[in-house]
Short mmCIF file of C-alpha atoms (C1' of nucleotides) in Angstrom, two decimals:
data_model
loop_
_atom_site.label_atom_id
_atom_site.label_comp_id
_atom_site.label_asym_id
_atom_site.label_seq_id
_atom_site.Cartn_x
_atom_site.Cartn_y
_atom_site.Cartn_z
CA MET N 1 248.21 -42.56 125.51
CA GLU N 2 245.44 -44.70 124.22
CA SER N 3 243.86 -45.32 127.44
CA GLN N 4 243.12 -41.68 127.87
CA ASP N 5 241.53 -41.60 124.44
CA LEU N 6 239.07 -44.21 125.70
CA ARG N 7 238.34 -42.66 129.05
CA LYS N 8 237.92 -39.30 127.32
CA VAL N 9 234.92 -40.74 125.32
CA GLY N 10 233.45 -42.35 128.24
CA LEU N 11 234.45 -45.97 127.50
CA LYS N 12 236.06 -48.29 129.90
CA VAL N 13 239.59 -49.25 129.29
CA THR N 14 239.47 -52.92 128.24
CA LEU N 15 242.00 -55.15 126.58
CA PRO N 16 239.82 -55.68 123.42
CA ARG N 17 239.28 -51.81 123.06
CA LEU N 18 242.95 -51.13 123.47
CA LYS N 19 243.93 -53.84 120.99
CA VAL N 20 241.31 -52.91 118.33
CA LEU N 21 242.61 -49.31 118.58
CA GLU N 22 246.17 -50.60 118.25
CA ILE N 23 245.32 -52.55 115.13
CA LEU N 24 243.63 -49.51 113.54
CA GLU N 25 246.57 -47.33 114.38
CA THR N 26 249.19 -49.64 113.20
CA SER N 27 247.86 -51.58 110.30
CA ASP N 28 249.08 -50.68 106.91
CA GLN N 29 245.54 -50.90 105.59
CA ARG N 30 243.58 -47.57 106.54
CA HIS N 31 240.29 -49.32 105.81
CA MET N 32 239.52 -52.43 107.52
CA SER N 33 236.36 -54.66 107.88
CA ALA N 34 235.44 -56.22 111.26
CA GLU N 35 236.79 -59.39 109.83
CA ASP N 36 240.04 -57.70 108.93
CA VAL N 37 240.56 -56.45 112.47
CA TYR N 38 239.51 -59.85 113.90
CA LYS N 39 242.06 -61.60 111.77
CA ALA N 40 244.66 -59.14 112.69
CA LEU N 41 243.98 -59.63 116.41
CA LEU N 42 244.44 -63.28 115.90
CA GLU N 43 247.69 -62.77 114.15
CA MET N 44 248.94 -60.95 117.28
CA GLU N 45 247.69 -63.82 119.43
CA GLU N 46 244.78 -61.98 120.85
CA GLU N 47 241.62 -64.19 121.04
CA ILE N 48 239.06 -61.66 120.97
CA GLY N 49 235.69 -62.70 119.66
CA LEU N 50 234.26 -61.30 116.33
CA ALA N 51 231.20 -60.07 118.21
CA THR N 52 233.28 -58.15 120.55
CA VAL N 53 235.17 -56.69 117.38
CA TYR N 54 231.77 -55.54 116.01
CA ARG N 55 230.69 -54.19 119.32
CA VAL N 56 233.84 -52.19 119.86
CA LEU N 57 233.90 -50.81 116.30
CA THR N 58 230.33 -49.68 116.70
CA GLN N 59 231.07 -48.07 119.98
CA PHE N 60 234.11 -46.32 118.62
CA GLU N 61 231.98 -45.18 115.72
CA GLY N 62 229.51 -43.59 118.29
CA ALA N 63 232.35 -42.06 120.08
CA GLY N 64 233.70 -40.45 116.98
CA LEU N 65 236.94 -42.41 117.04
CA VAL N 66 236.33 -44.20 113.77
CA SER N 67 233.87 -43.87 110.74
CA ARG N 68 232.09 -46.50 108.93
CA LEU N 69 231.90 -46.86 105.27
CA SER N 70 229.00 -48.98 103.93
CA ILE N 71 230.29 -50.25 100.73
CA ASP N 72 227.82 -50.92 97.91
CA GLY N 73 225.21 -52.88 99.89
CA GLY N 74 227.90 -55.23 101.18
CA HIS N 75 229.96 -55.31 104.32
CA ALA N 76 231.22 -52.35 106.29
CA VAL N 77 234.82 -51.07 106.62
CA PHE N 78 236.04 -48.80 109.26
CA GLU N 79 238.67 -46.12 109.28
CA LEU N 80 240.24 -44.11 112.07
CA GLU N 81 238.54 -40.74 112.31
CA ASP N 82 240.96 -37.88 111.33
CA GLY N 83 238.64 -34.87 111.51
CA THR N 84 238.56 -34.39 107.73
CA HIS N 85 235.50 -35.03 105.89
CA HIS N 86 236.28 -37.02 102.61
CA ASP N 87 234.81 -39.28 100.10
CA HIS N 88 235.94 -42.40 98.49
CA LEU N 89 237.10 -44.08 95.23
CA LEU N 90 236.79 -47.79 95.11
CA CYS N 91 238.69 -50.12 92.98
CA VAL N 92 236.23 -52.72 91.80
CA ARG N 93 239.37 -55.01 90.89
CA CYS N 94 241.78 -54.88 93.81
CA ASN N 95 239.04 -53.40 96.35
CA GLY N 96 241.52 -50.77 97.14
CA ILE N 97 240.17 -47.49 98.62
CA GLU N 98 241.42 -44.04 98.01
CA GLU N 99 240.06 -40.75 99.46
CA PHE N 100 239.32 -37.38 98.11
CA VAL N 101 238.03 -34.13 99.07
CA ASP N 102 236.12 -31.82 96.83
CA GLU N 103 234.65 -28.69 98.08
CA VAL N 104 232.62 -28.06 94.90
CA ILE N 105 230.79 -31.27 95.33
CA GLU N 106 230.16 -30.60 99.05
CA GLN N 107 228.78 -27.24 98.24
CA ARG N 108 226.52 -28.46 95.43
CA GLN N 109 225.10 -31.14 97.89
CA ARG N 110 224.26 -28.52 100.30
CA ALA N 111 222.67 -26.49 97.64
CA ILE N 112 220.61 -29.55 96.40
CA ALA N 113 219.40 -30.42 99.90
CA LYS N 114 218.39 -26.83 100.57
CA GLN N 115 216.52 -26.63 97.24
CA LYS N 116 214.81 -29.81 97.92
CA GLY N 117 213.85 -28.65 101.50
CA PHE N 118 216.01 -31.30 102.99
CA GLU N 119 217.71 -30.75 106.32
CA MET N 120 220.76 -32.73 105.41
CA THR N 121 222.39 -34.85 107.96
CA GLU N 122 225.03 -36.66 106.01
CA HIS N 123 225.91 -38.00 102.63
CA SER N 124 227.74 -40.75 101.01
CA LEU N 125 229.57 -40.67 97.81
CA TYR N 126 231.42 -43.58 96.25
CA ILE N 127 233.23 -43.55 92.81
CA TYR N 128 233.69 -47.03 91.52
CA GLY N 129 236.25 -47.85 88.93
CA ILE N 130 239.63 -49.45 88.10
CA CYS N 131 242.65 -47.84 89.92
CA ARG N 132 245.74 -46.90 88.06
CA LYS N 133 247.66 -49.86 89.30
CA CYS N 134 245.10 -52.38 88.28
CA GLN N 135 244.94 -50.88 84.84
CA GLU N 136 248.62 -51.12 84.45
CA SER N 137 249.00 -54.64 85.63
CA GLN N 138 246.76 -56.23 83.06
CA MET A 1 202.29 -54.07 75.67
CA GLU A 2 204.54 -55.50 78.49
CA SER A 3 205.12 -58.87 76.82
CA GLN A 4 206.96 -57.14 74.06
CA ASP A 5 209.09 -55.26 76.60
CA LEU A 6 210.18 -58.73 78.04
CA ARG A 7 210.71 -60.40 74.51
CA LYS A 8 212.65 -57.37 73.52
CA VAL A 9 215.28 -58.04 76.03
CA GLY A 10 215.45 -61.59 75.51
CA LEU A 11 213.36 -62.89 78.54
CA LYS A 12 210.71 -65.39 78.21
CA VAL A 13 207.18 -64.00 78.98
CA THR A 14 206.14 -65.61 82.22
CA LEU A 15 203.50 -64.82 84.79
CA PRO A 16 206.02 -63.76 87.42
CA ARG A 17 207.86 -61.38 85.19
CA LEU A 18 204.61 -59.75 83.98
CA LYS A 19 203.33 -59.41 87.39
CA VAL A 20 206.46 -57.87 88.85
CA LEU A 21 206.63 -55.48 85.90
CA GLU A 22 202.99 -54.59 86.47
CA ILE A 23 203.68 -53.85 90.13
CA LEU A 24 206.64 -51.70 89.38
CA GLU A 25 204.54 -49.68 86.94
CA THR A 26 201.45 -49.30 89.02
CA SER A 27 202.73 -48.86 92.50
CA ASP A 28 202.49 -45.49 93.86
CA GLN A 29 205.98 -46.09 95.24
CA ARG A 30 208.66 -45.40 92.76
CA HIS A 31 211.29 -47.20 94.89
CA MET A 32 210.52 -50.72 96.08
CA SER A 33 212.56 -53.32 97.81
CA ALA A 34 212.13 -57.06 96.66
CA GLU A 35 210.11 -57.47 99.91
CA ASP A 36 207.74 -54.63 99.02
CA VAL A 37 207.24 -56.16 95.43
CA TYR A 38 206.70 -59.53 97.08
CA LYS A 39 203.99 -58.24 99.49
CA ALA A 40 202.36 -56.23 96.81
CA LEU A 41 202.10 -59.45 94.72
CA LEU A 42 200.51 -61.20 97.72
CA GLU A 43 197.97 -58.39 97.94
CA MET A 44 196.94 -59.02 94.39
CA GLU A 45 196.75 -62.66 95.17
CA GLU A 46 199.75 -63.72 93.26
CA GLU A 47 201.56 -66.32 95.09
CA ILE A 48 205.08 -65.68 93.76
CA GLY A 49 208.09 -66.69 95.84
CA LEU A 50 210.45 -64.21 97.20
CA ALA A 51 213.26 -65.96 95.57
CA THR A 52 211.59 -65.63 92.25
CA VAL A 53 211.00 -61.84 92.99
CA TYR A 54 214.67 -61.42 93.59
CA ARG A 55 215.68 -63.40 90.45
CA VAL A 56 213.26 -61.39 88.34
CA LEU A 57 214.40 -57.95 89.54
CA THR A 58 218.11 -58.99 89.15
CA GLN A 59 217.25 -60.03 85.48
CA PHE A 60 215.50 -56.78 84.90
CA GLU A 61 218.39 -54.97 86.24
CA GLY A 62 220.62 -56.86 83.87
CA ALA A 63 218.20 -56.16 80.92
CA GLY A 64 218.23 -52.52 81.80
CA LEU A 65 214.56 -52.32 82.79
CA VAL A 66 215.24 -51.42 86.42
CA SER A 67 218.17 -50.00 88.28
CA ARG A 68 219.08 -51.12 91.83
CA LEU A 69 219.98 -48.71 94.59
CA SER A 70 222.13 -50.08 97.40
CA ILE A 71 220.89 -48.05 100.41
CA ASP A 72 223.33 -47.57 103.21
CA GLY A 73 224.73 -50.91 103.48
CA GLY A 74 221.43 -52.48 104.06
CA HIS A 75 218.84 -53.66 101.64
CA ALA A 76 218.45 -52.80 98.03
CA VAL A 77 215.61 -50.89 96.40
CA PHE A 78 214.54 -51.02 92.72
CA GLU A 79 213.16 -48.44 90.38
CA LEU A 80 211.97 -48.66 86.80
CA GLU A 81 214.70 -47.35 84.57
CA ASP A 82 213.66 -44.06 82.87
CA GLY A 83 216.92 -43.56 80.90
CA THR A 84 217.94 -40.53 83.02
CA HIS A 85 220.89 -40.75 85.41
CA HIS A 86 220.06 -39.32 88.76
CA ASP A 87 221.11 -39.47 92.40
CA HIS A 88 219.02 -39.70 95.48
CA LEU A 89 218.02 -37.80 98.59
CA LEU A 90 216.97 -40.20 101.41
CA CYS A 91 214.69 -39.05 104.33
CA VAL A 92 216.07 -40.72 107.50
CA ARG A 93 212.70 -40.28 109.15
CA CYS A 94 210.10 -41.55 106.69
CA ASN A 95 212.44 -43.41 104.33
CA GLY A 96 211.15 -41.48 101.41
CA ILE A 97 213.29 -41.12 98.36
CA GLU A 98 213.73 -38.08 96.10
CA GLU A 99 215.73 -37.79 92.98
CA PHE A 100 217.99 -35.16 91.58
CA VAL A 101 220.33 -34.49 88.75
CA ASP A 102 223.35 -32.24 88.99
CA GLU A 103 225.60 -31.84 86.06
CA VAL A 104 228.31 -30.09 88.13
CA ILE A 105 228.60 -32.95 90.44
CA GLU A 106 228.74 -35.40 87.63
CA GLN A 107 231.44 -33.48 85.98
CA ARG A 108 233.57 -33.05 89.13
CA GLN A 109 233.29 -36.79 89.71
CA ARG A 110 234.78 -37.55 86.26
CA ALA A 111 237.46 -34.95 86.98
CA ILE A 112 238.32 -36.51 90.25
CA ALA A 113 238.49 -40.06 88.80
CA LYS A 114 240.80 -38.81 86.00
CA GLN A 115 243.01 -37.13 88.42
CA LYS A 116 243.37 -40.15 90.55
CA GLY A 117 243.97 -42.25 87.51
CA PHE A 118 240.69 -44.25 87.86
CA GLU A 119 238.84 -45.64 85.04
CA MET A 120 235.30 -44.71 86.33
CA THR A 121 232.76 -47.45 86.05
CA GLU A 122 229.92 -45.82 88.13
CA HIS A 123 229.29 -43.82 91.24
CA SER A 124 226.73 -43.80 94.02
CA LEU A 125 225.85 -40.60 95.72
CA TYR A 126 223.15 -40.43 98.56
CA ILE A 127 222.19 -37.38 100.49
CA TYR A 128 220.66 -38.22 103.86
CA GLY A 129 218.38 -35.85 105.81
CA ILE A 130 214.91 -34.99 106.93
CA CYS A 131 212.56 -34.24 104.15
CA ARG A 132 210.46 -31.03 104.06
CA LYS A 133 207.27 -33.00 105.03
CA CYS A 134 208.88 -34.61 108.04
CA GLN A 135 210.35 -31.36 109.29
CA GLU A 136 206.79 -29.84 109.06
CA SER A 137 204.93 -32.62 110.86
CA GLN A 138 206.96 -32.45 114.11
"C1'" DG T 1 201.32 -81.66 70.11
"C1'" DT T 2 206.06 -82.36 71.76
"C1'" DG T 3 210.77 -81.74 73.21
"C1'" DT T 4 213.95 -79.08 75.51
"C1'" DA T 5 215.94 -75.47 77.60
"C1'" DA T 6 214.65 -72.10 80.80
"C1'" DA T 7 211.84 -70.56 84.74
"C1'" DT T 8 209.76 -71.27 89.15
"C1'" DG T 9 208.86 -72.68 94.16
"C1'" DA T 10 210.34 -73.94 98.60
"C1'" DG T 11 213.56 -74.63 101.47
"C1'" DA T 12 218.40 -74.51 102.55
"C1'" DA T 13 222.52 -71.84 102.58
"C1'" DA T 14 225.44 -67.94 102.83
"C1'" DA T 15 227.27 -63.53 104.42
"C1'" DG T 16 227.46 -60.00 107.35
"C1'" DT T 17 226.00 -58.36 111.75
"C1'" DT T 18 223.42 -58.16 116.16
"C1'" DT T 19 221.55 -60.39 120.07
"C1'" DT T 20 221.30 -63.37 124.27
"C1'" DC T 21 222.93 -64.72 128.37
"C1'" DA T 22 226.13 -66.52 131.54
"C1'" DT T 23 230.67 -65.28 133.08
"C1'" DT T 24 234.34 -62.10 133.56
"C1'" DT T 25 236.21 -57.60 134.41
"C1'" DA T 26 236.97 -52.33 135.32
"C1'" DT T 27 236.37 -49.19 138.40
"C1'" DA T 28 233.89 -46.51 142.14
"C1'" DT T 29 233.34 -47.02 147.01
"C1'" DT T 30 234.41 -48.67 151.22
"C1'" DA F 1 243.40 -53.22 149.38
"C1'" DA F 2 238.89 -55.58 149.33
"C1'" DT F 3 234.35 -55.34 147.44
"C1'" DA F 4 230.07 -54.26 144.93
"C1'" DT F 5 228.11 -53.45 140.89
"C1'" DA F 6 227.57 -51.93 136.37
"C1'" DA F 7 229.55 -52.74 132.16
"C1'" DA F 8 232.14 -55.78 128.94
"C1'" DT F 9 233.05 -60.16 126.97
"C1'" DG F 10 232.83 -64.90 124.63
"C1'" DA F 11 230.21 -68.19 122.24
"C1'" DA F 12 226.47 -69.47 120.24
"C1'" DA F 13 222.14 -68.52 118.46
"C1'" DA F 14 219.39 -65.40 115.89
"C1'" DC F 15 218.60 -62.15 112.29
"C1'" DT F 16 218.37 -59.85 107.74
"C1'" DT F 17 218.90 -59.84 103.18
"C1'" DT F 18 219.97 -62.21 99.30
"C1'" DT F 19 221.43 -66.37 96.58
"C1'" DC F 20 221.67 -71.16 95.54
"C1'" DT F 21 219.93 -75.99 95.09
"C1'" DC F 22 217.10 -79.10 93.04
"C1'" DA F 23 212.86 -81.17 91.80
"C1'" DT F 24 208.87 -79.65 89.10
"C1'" DT F 25 206.61 -76.85 85.89
"C1'" DT F 26 206.34 -73.87 81.92
"C1'" DA F 27 207.24 -71.19 77.57
"C1'" DC F 28 208.05 -71.59 73.00
"C1'" DA F 29 210.58 -73.43 68.64
"C1'" DC F 30 209.71 -77.14 65.79
#
DNA sequence: GTGTAAATGAGAAAAGTTTTCATTTATATT
DNA sequence: AATATAAATGAAAACTTTTCTCATTTACAC
Protein backbone atom coordinates (compact mmCIF):
# COMPACT_ATOMS: atom_id res chain seq x y z
CA MET A 1 0.00 0.00 0.00
CA GLU A 2 2.55 2.52 -1.06
CA SER A 3 0.06 5.14 -2.24
CA GLN A 4 -1.17 5.38 1.31
CA ASP A 5 2.38 5.95 2.58
CA LEU A 6 2.70 8.94 0.30
CA ARG A 7 -0.72 10.41 1.12
CA LYS A 8 -0.02 9.94 4.79
CA VAL A 9 2.96 12.27 4.61
CA GLY A 10 1.12 14.83 2.49
CA LEU A 11 2.67 14.03 -0.88
CA LYS A 12 0.61 13.61 -4.01
CA VAL A 13 0.69 10.14 -5.44
CA THR A 14 2.67 10.37 -8.65
CA LEU A 15 4.41 7.83 -10.80
CA PRO A 16 7.94 9.10 -10.04
CA ARG A 17 7.31 8.93 -6.31
CA LEU A 18 5.82 5.46 -6.46
CA LYS A 19 8.64 4.19 -8.62
CA VAL A 20 11.42 5.69 -6.51
CA LEU A 21 9.83 4.14 -3.44
CA GLU A 22 9.59 0.83 -5.24
CA ILE A 23 13.28 0.94 -6.16
CA LEU A 24 14.28 1.70 -2.60
CA GLU A 25 12.12 -1.12 -1.29
CA THR A 26 13.13 -3.77 -3.78
CA SER A 27 16.77 -3.02 -4.53
CA ASP A 28 19.31 -5.37 -3.07
CA GLN A 29 21.40 -2.35 -2.09
CA ARG A 30 20.10 -0.73 1.03
CA HIS A 31 22.15 2.41 0.36
CA MET A 32 21.70 4.16 -2.95
CA SER A 33 22.81 7.44 -4.42
CA ALA A 34 20.42 9.52 -6.51
CA GLU A 35 22.36 8.33 -9.53
CA ASP A 36 21.90 4.69 -8.46
CA VAL A 37 18.16 5.19 -8.17
CA TYR A 38 18.06 6.97 -11.51
CA LYS A 39 19.88 4.11 -13.23
CA ALA A 40 17.70 1.50 -11.58
CA LEU A 41 14.66 3.37 -12.90
CA LEU A 42 16.09 3.35 -16.40
CA GLU A 43 16.60 -0.39 -16.12
CA MET A 44 12.93 -0.84 -15.40
CA GLU A 45 12.10 1.36 -18.38
CA GLU A 46 10.96 4.32 -16.33
CA GLU A 47 12.23 7.49 -17.93
CA ILE A 48 12.30 9.69 -14.86
CA GLY A 49 14.67 12.64 -14.90
CA LEU A 50 17.59 12.83 -12.51
CA ALA A 51 16.36 16.18 -11.19
CA THR A 52 13.08 14.56 -10.28
CA VAL A 53 14.90 11.75 -8.51
CA TYR A 54 16.77 14.32 -6.43
CA ARG A 55 13.57 16.20 -5.71
CA VAL A 56 11.69 13.09 -4.71
CA LEU A 57 14.48 11.82 -2.48
CA THR A 58 14.74 15.20 -0.79
CA GLN A 59 10.99 15.24 -0.21
CA PHE A 60 11.10 11.71 1.15
CA GLU A 61 13.82 12.82 3.50
CA GLY A 62 11.71 15.75 4.67
CA ALA A 63 8.79 13.40 5.15
CA GLY A 64 10.88 10.97 7.17
CA LEU A 65 10.59 8.16 4.65
CA VAL A 66 14.31 8.03 3.93
CA SER A 67 17.48 9.33 5.51
CA ARG A 68 20.41 10.85 3.75
CA LEU A 69 24.01 10.00 4.51
CA SER A 70 26.59 12.57 3.50
CA ILE A 71 29.62 10.51 2.76
CA ASP A 72 33.02 12.07 3.23
CA GLY A 73 32.47 15.36 1.50
CA GLY A 74 31.36 13.61 -1.64
CA HIS A 75 27.98 12.49 -2.82
CA ALA A 76 24.98 11.56 -0.73
CA VAL A 77 23.38 8.16 -0.37
CA PHE A 78 19.87 7.43 0.79
CA GLU A 79 18.39 4.61 2.81
CA LEU A 80 14.81 3.74 3.68
CA GLU A 81 14.05 4.98 7.16
CA ASP A 82 13.46 2.08 9.50
CA GLY A 83 13.00 3.96 12.73
CA THR A 84 16.25 2.80 14.26
CA HIS A 85 19.08 5.22 14.73
CA HIS A 86 22.34 3.74 13.57
CA ASP A 87 25.76 4.78 12.39
CA HIS A 88 27.86 3.49 9.52
CA LEU A 89 31.03 1.67 8.65
CA LEU A 90 32.26 2.40 5.13
CA CYS A 91 34.62 0.22 3.18
CA VAL A 92 37.11 2.42 1.37
CA ARG A 93 37.83 -0.35 -1.10
CA CYS A 94 34.45 -1.66 -2.25
CA ASN A 95 32.40 1.30 -0.99
CA GLY A 96 30.17 -1.12 0.89
CA ILE A 97 28.25 0.20 3.87
CA GLU A 98 27.46 -1.59 7.10
CA GLU A 99 25.42 -0.32 9.98
CA PHE A 100 25.90 -0.46 13.70
CA VAL A 101 24.26 0.75 16.86
CA ASP A 102 26.21 1.56 19.97
CA GLU A 103 24.44 2.90 23.00
CA VAL A 104 27.69 3.78 24.77
CA ILE A 105 28.71 6.10 21.96
CA GLU A 106 25.22 7.60 21.78
CA GLN A 107 25.29 8.32 25.46
CA ARG A 108 28.82 9.76 25.43
CA GLN A 109 27.81 12.11 22.63
CA ARG A 110 24.88 13.41 24.60
CA ALA A 111 27.16 13.90 27.58
CA ILE A 112 29.73 15.81 25.52
CA ALA A 113 27.10 18.05 23.95
CA LYS A 114 25.70 18.81 27.38
CA GLN A 115 29.11 19.50 28.85
CA LYS A 116 29.90 21.92 26.01
CA GLY A 117 26.54 23.64 26.38
CA PHE A 118 25.30 22.42 23.01
CA GLU A 119 21.69 21.66 22.32
CA MET A 120 22.36 18.64 20.14
CA THR A 121 20.23 18.27 17.03
CA GLU A 122 21.95 15.35 15.39
CA HIS A 123 25.25 13.71 14.79
CA SER A 124 27.09 11.82 12.13
CA LEU A 125 29.61 9.14 12.74
CA TYR A 126 31.41 7.23 10.03
CA ILE A 127 34.08 4.63 10.56
CA TYR A 128 36.19 4.15 7.45
CA GLY A 129 38.19 1.03 6.82
CA ILE A 130 38.58 -2.12 4.81
CA CYS A 131 35.80 -4.63 5.24
CA ARG A 132 36.37 -8.27 5.96
CA LYS A 133 35.55 -9.38 2.44
CA CYS A 134 38.01 -6.94 0.86
CA GLN A 135 40.75 -7.97 3.27
CA GLU A 136 40.26 -11.61 2.32
CA SER A 137 40.13 -11.12 -1.43
CA GLN A 138 43.55 -9.56 -1.74
CA MET B 1 60.82 29.92 11.23
CA GLU B 2 58.16 28.90 8.78
CA SER B 3 60.52 28.32 5.87
CA GLN B 4 62.11 25.54 7.87
CA ASP B 5 58.70 23.94 8.44
CA LEU B 6 58.16 23.75 4.71
CA ARG B 7 61.63 22.45 3.87
CA LYS B 8 61.28 19.87 6.60
CA VAL B 9 58.29 18.30 4.86
CA GLY B 10 59.92 18.48 1.46
CA LEU B 11 58.05 21.44 0.04
CA LYS B 12 59.81 24.26 -1.77
CA VAL B 13 59.59 27.57 0.01
CA THR B 14 57.29 29.73 -2.07
CA LEU B 15 55.35 32.86 -1.37
CA PRO B 16 51.92 31.21 -1.64
CA ARG B 17 52.91 28.49 0.81
CA LEU B 18 54.39 30.93 3.30
CA LYS B 19 51.37 33.19 3.11
CA VAL B 20 48.81 30.40 3.46
CA LEU B 21 50.71 29.15 6.48
CA GLU B 22 50.78 32.65 7.90
CA ILE B 23 47.03 33.01 7.47
CA LEU B 24 46.37 29.71 9.19
CA GLU B 25 48.66 30.67 12.06
CA THR B 26 47.43 34.19 12.61
CA SER B 27 43.74 34.02 11.80
CA ASP B 28 41.36 34.20 14.70
CA GLN B 29 39.38 31.37 13.13
CA ARG B 30 40.99 28.03 13.76
CA HIS B 31 38.84 26.41 11.06
CA MET B 32 38.96 27.90 7.59
CA SER B 33 37.68 26.85 4.19
CA ALA B 34 39.85 27.33 1.11
CA GLU B 35 37.63 30.27 0.25
CA ASP B 36 38.20 31.78 3.70
CA VAL B 37 41.96 31.51 3.25
CA TYR B 38 41.72 32.96 -0.25
CA LYS B 39 39.74 35.95 1.00
CA ALA B 40 42.09 36.51 3.90
CA LEU B 41 44.96 36.57 1.42
CA LEU B 42 43.19 39.16 -0.70
CA GLU B 43 42.73 41.29 2.40
CA MET B 44 46.44 41.28 2.96
CA GLU B 45 46.97 42.22 -0.69
CA GLU B 46 48.29 38.85 -1.74
CA GLU B 47 46.87 37.96 -5.11
CA ILE B 48 47.10 34.21 -4.86
CA GLY B 49 44.73 32.19 -7.01
CA LEU B 50 42.06 30.03 -5.43
CA ALA B 51 43.38 26.98 -7.30
CA THR B 52 46.74 27.54 -5.66
CA VAL B 53 45.14 27.83 -2.25
CA TYR B 54 43.47 24.48 -2.79
CA ARG B 55 46.70 22.95 -4.00
CA VAL B 56 48.70 24.30 -1.10
CA LEU B 57 46.15 23.19 1.48
CA THR B 58 46.03 19.73 -0.05
CA GLN B 59 49.83 19.53 0.03
CA PHE B 60 49.85 20.71 3.62
CA GLU B 61 47.38 18.00 4.43
CA GLY B 62 49.58 15.41 2.77
CA ALA B 63 52.55 16.73 4.69
CA GLY B 64 50.67 16.55 7.98
CA LEU B 65 50.71 20.30 8.55
CA VAL B 66 46.93 20.67 8.44
CA SER B 67 43.94 18.39 8.63
CA ARG B 68 40.85 18.58 6.54
CA LEU B 69 37.34 18.27 7.92
CA SER B 70 34.61 17.30 5.48
CA ILE B 71 31.59 19.01 6.86
CA ASP B 72 28.20 17.51 6.16
CA GLY B 73 28.60 16.69 2.51
CA GLY B 74 29.43 20.28 1.73
CA HIS B 75 32.70 22.10 1.68
CA ALA B 76 35.88 21.26 3.51
CA VAL B 77 37.53 23.25 6.25
CA PHE B 78 41.14 23.08 7.29
CA GLU B 79 42.82 23.39 10.65
CA LEU B 80 46.46 23.50 11.64
CA GLU B 81 47.54 20.10 12.79
CA ASP B 82 48.36 20.11 16.47
CA GLY B 83 49.14 16.43 16.95
CA THR B 84 46.03 15.69 18.99
CA HIS B 85 43.22 13.64 17.56
CA HIS B 86 39.89 15.25 18.25
CA ASP B 87 36.34 15.35 16.97
CA HIS B 88 34.05 18.30 16.39
CA LEU B 89 30.87 19.96 17.54
CA LEU B 90 29.31 22.19 14.89
CA CYS B 91 26.86 24.95 15.61
CA VAL B 92 24.15 24.86 12.97
CA ARG B 93 23.29 28.48 13.66
CA CYS B 94 26.61 30.35 13.69
CA ASN B 95 28.65 27.64 11.98
CA GLY B 96 31.11 27.78 14.85
CA ILE B 97 33.24 24.73 15.50
CA GLU B 98 34.38 23.36 18.84
CA GLU B 99 36.63 20.42 19.47
CA PHE B 100 36.49 17.56 21.91
CA VAL B 101 38.38 14.42 22.74
CA ASP B 102 36.70 11.36 24.17
CA GLU B 103 38.66 8.23 24.83
CA VAL B 104 35.56 6.17 25.50
CA ILE B 105 34.20 6.89 22.04
CA GLU B 106 37.58 6.24 20.44
CA GLN B 107 37.81 2.91 22.13
CA ARG B 108 34.24 1.90 21.30
CA GLN B 109 34.87 2.68 17.65
CA ARG B 110 37.90 0.44 17.58
CA ALA B 111 35.87 -2.30 19.23
CA ILE B 112 33.04 -1.97 16.70
CA ALA B 113 35.42 -2.04 13.74
CA LYS B 114 37.06 -5.13 15.14
CA GLN B 115 33.77 -6.84 15.80
CA LYS B 116 32.62 -6.15 12.23
CA GLY B 117 35.91 -7.38 10.82
CA PHE B 118 36.90 -3.93 9.58
CA GLU B 119 40.48 -2.78 9.43
CA MET B 120 39.78 0.77 10.52
CA THR B 121 41.66 3.51 8.71
CA GLU B 122 39.96 6.56 10.14
CA HIS B 123 36.68 7.90 11.35
CA SER B 124 34.72 11.10 11.36
CA LEU B 125 32.39 12.19 14.06
CA TYR B 126 30.43 15.40 14.08
CA ILE B 127 27.91 16.47 16.66
CA TYR B 128 25.54 19.10 15.30
CA GLY B 129 23.62 21.43 17.51
CA ILE B 130 23.15 24.95 18.78
CA CYS B 131 26.06 26.29 20.77
CA ARG B 132 25.70 27.97 24.14
CA LYS B 133 26.23 31.45 22.74
CA CYS B 134 23.54 31.04 20.06
CA GLN B 135 21.07 29.67 22.59
CA GLU B 136 21.58 32.71 24.81
CA SER B 137 21.33 35.32 22.08
CA GLN B 138 17.86 34.37 20.96
C1' DG C 1 74.56 32.61 -13.15
C1' DT C 2 72.02 28.75 -15.28
C1' DG C 3 69.32 24.66 -16.04
C1' DT C 4 65.60 22.02 -14.67
C1' DA C 5 62.06 20.34 -12.15
C1' DA C 6 58.50 22.11 -9.59
C1' DA C 7 55.06 25.74 -8.59
C1' DT C 8 51.77 29.10 -10.05
C1' DG C 9 47.75 31.62 -12.35
C1' DA C 10 43.80 31.73 -15.04
C1' DG C 11 40.45 29.60 -16.93
C1' DA C 12 38.24 25.37 -18.23
C1' DA C 13 36.37 21.22 -16.55
C1' DA C 14 34.32 17.98 -13.43
C1' DA C 15 31.02 16.15 -10.07
C1' DG C 16 27.06 16.44 -7.57
C1' DT C 17 23.07 18.90 -6.81
C1' DT C 18 19.59 22.59 -7.29
C1' DT C 19 16.96 25.90 -9.91
C1' DT C 20 14.20 27.69 -13.74
C1' DC C 21 10.40 27.64 -16.49
C1' DA C 22 7.30 25.74 -19.66
C1' DT C 23 4.37 21.72 -19.77
C1' DT C 24 1.89 18.03 -17.62
C1' DT C 25 -0.66 15.85 -13.91
C1' DA C 26 -3.20 14.86 -9.44
C1' DT C 27 -6.91 15.91 -7.02
C1' DA C 28 -10.53 19.05 -4.92
C1' DT C 29 -14.62 21.07 -6.63
C1' DT C 30 -18.44 21.48 -9.43
C1' DA D 1 -17.55 13.02 -15.09
C1' DA D 2 -15.58 17.63 -16.39
C1' DT D 3 -12.88 21.36 -14.81
C1' DA D 4 -9.91 24.47 -12.27
C1' DT D 5 -5.82 24.96 -9.93
C1' DA D 6 -2.00 24.08 -7.31
C1' DA D 7 1.61 20.99 -7.46
C1' DA D 8 4.83 17.94 -9.97
C1' DT D 9 7.75 16.98 -13.79
C1' DG D 10 11.44 17.17 -17.59
C1' DA D 11 15.21 19.27 -19.70
C1' DA D 12 18.49 22.31 -19.62
C1' DA D 13 20.88 25.79 -17.36
C1' DA D 14 22.97 27.25 -13.21
C1' DC D 15 25.49 26.61 -9.09
C1' DT D 16 29.06 25.10 -5.69
C1' DT D 17 33.11 23.20 -4.54
C1' DT D 18 37.14 21.32 -6.13
C1' DT D 19 40.48 19.66 -9.58
C1' DC D 20 42.84 19.83 -13.92
C1' DT D 21 45.31 21.85 -17.96
C1' DC D 22 48.81 24.23 -19.83
C1' DA D 23 51.53 28.15 -20.58
C1' DT D 24 54.50 30.98 -17.72
C1' DT D 25 57.22 31.79 -13.71
C1' DT D 26 60.07 30.53 -9.80
C1' DA D 27 63.06 27.96 -6.39
C1' DC D 28 67.15 25.98 -5.76
C1' DA D 29 70.99 22.52 -6.97
C1' DC D 30 75.00 22.92 -9.49
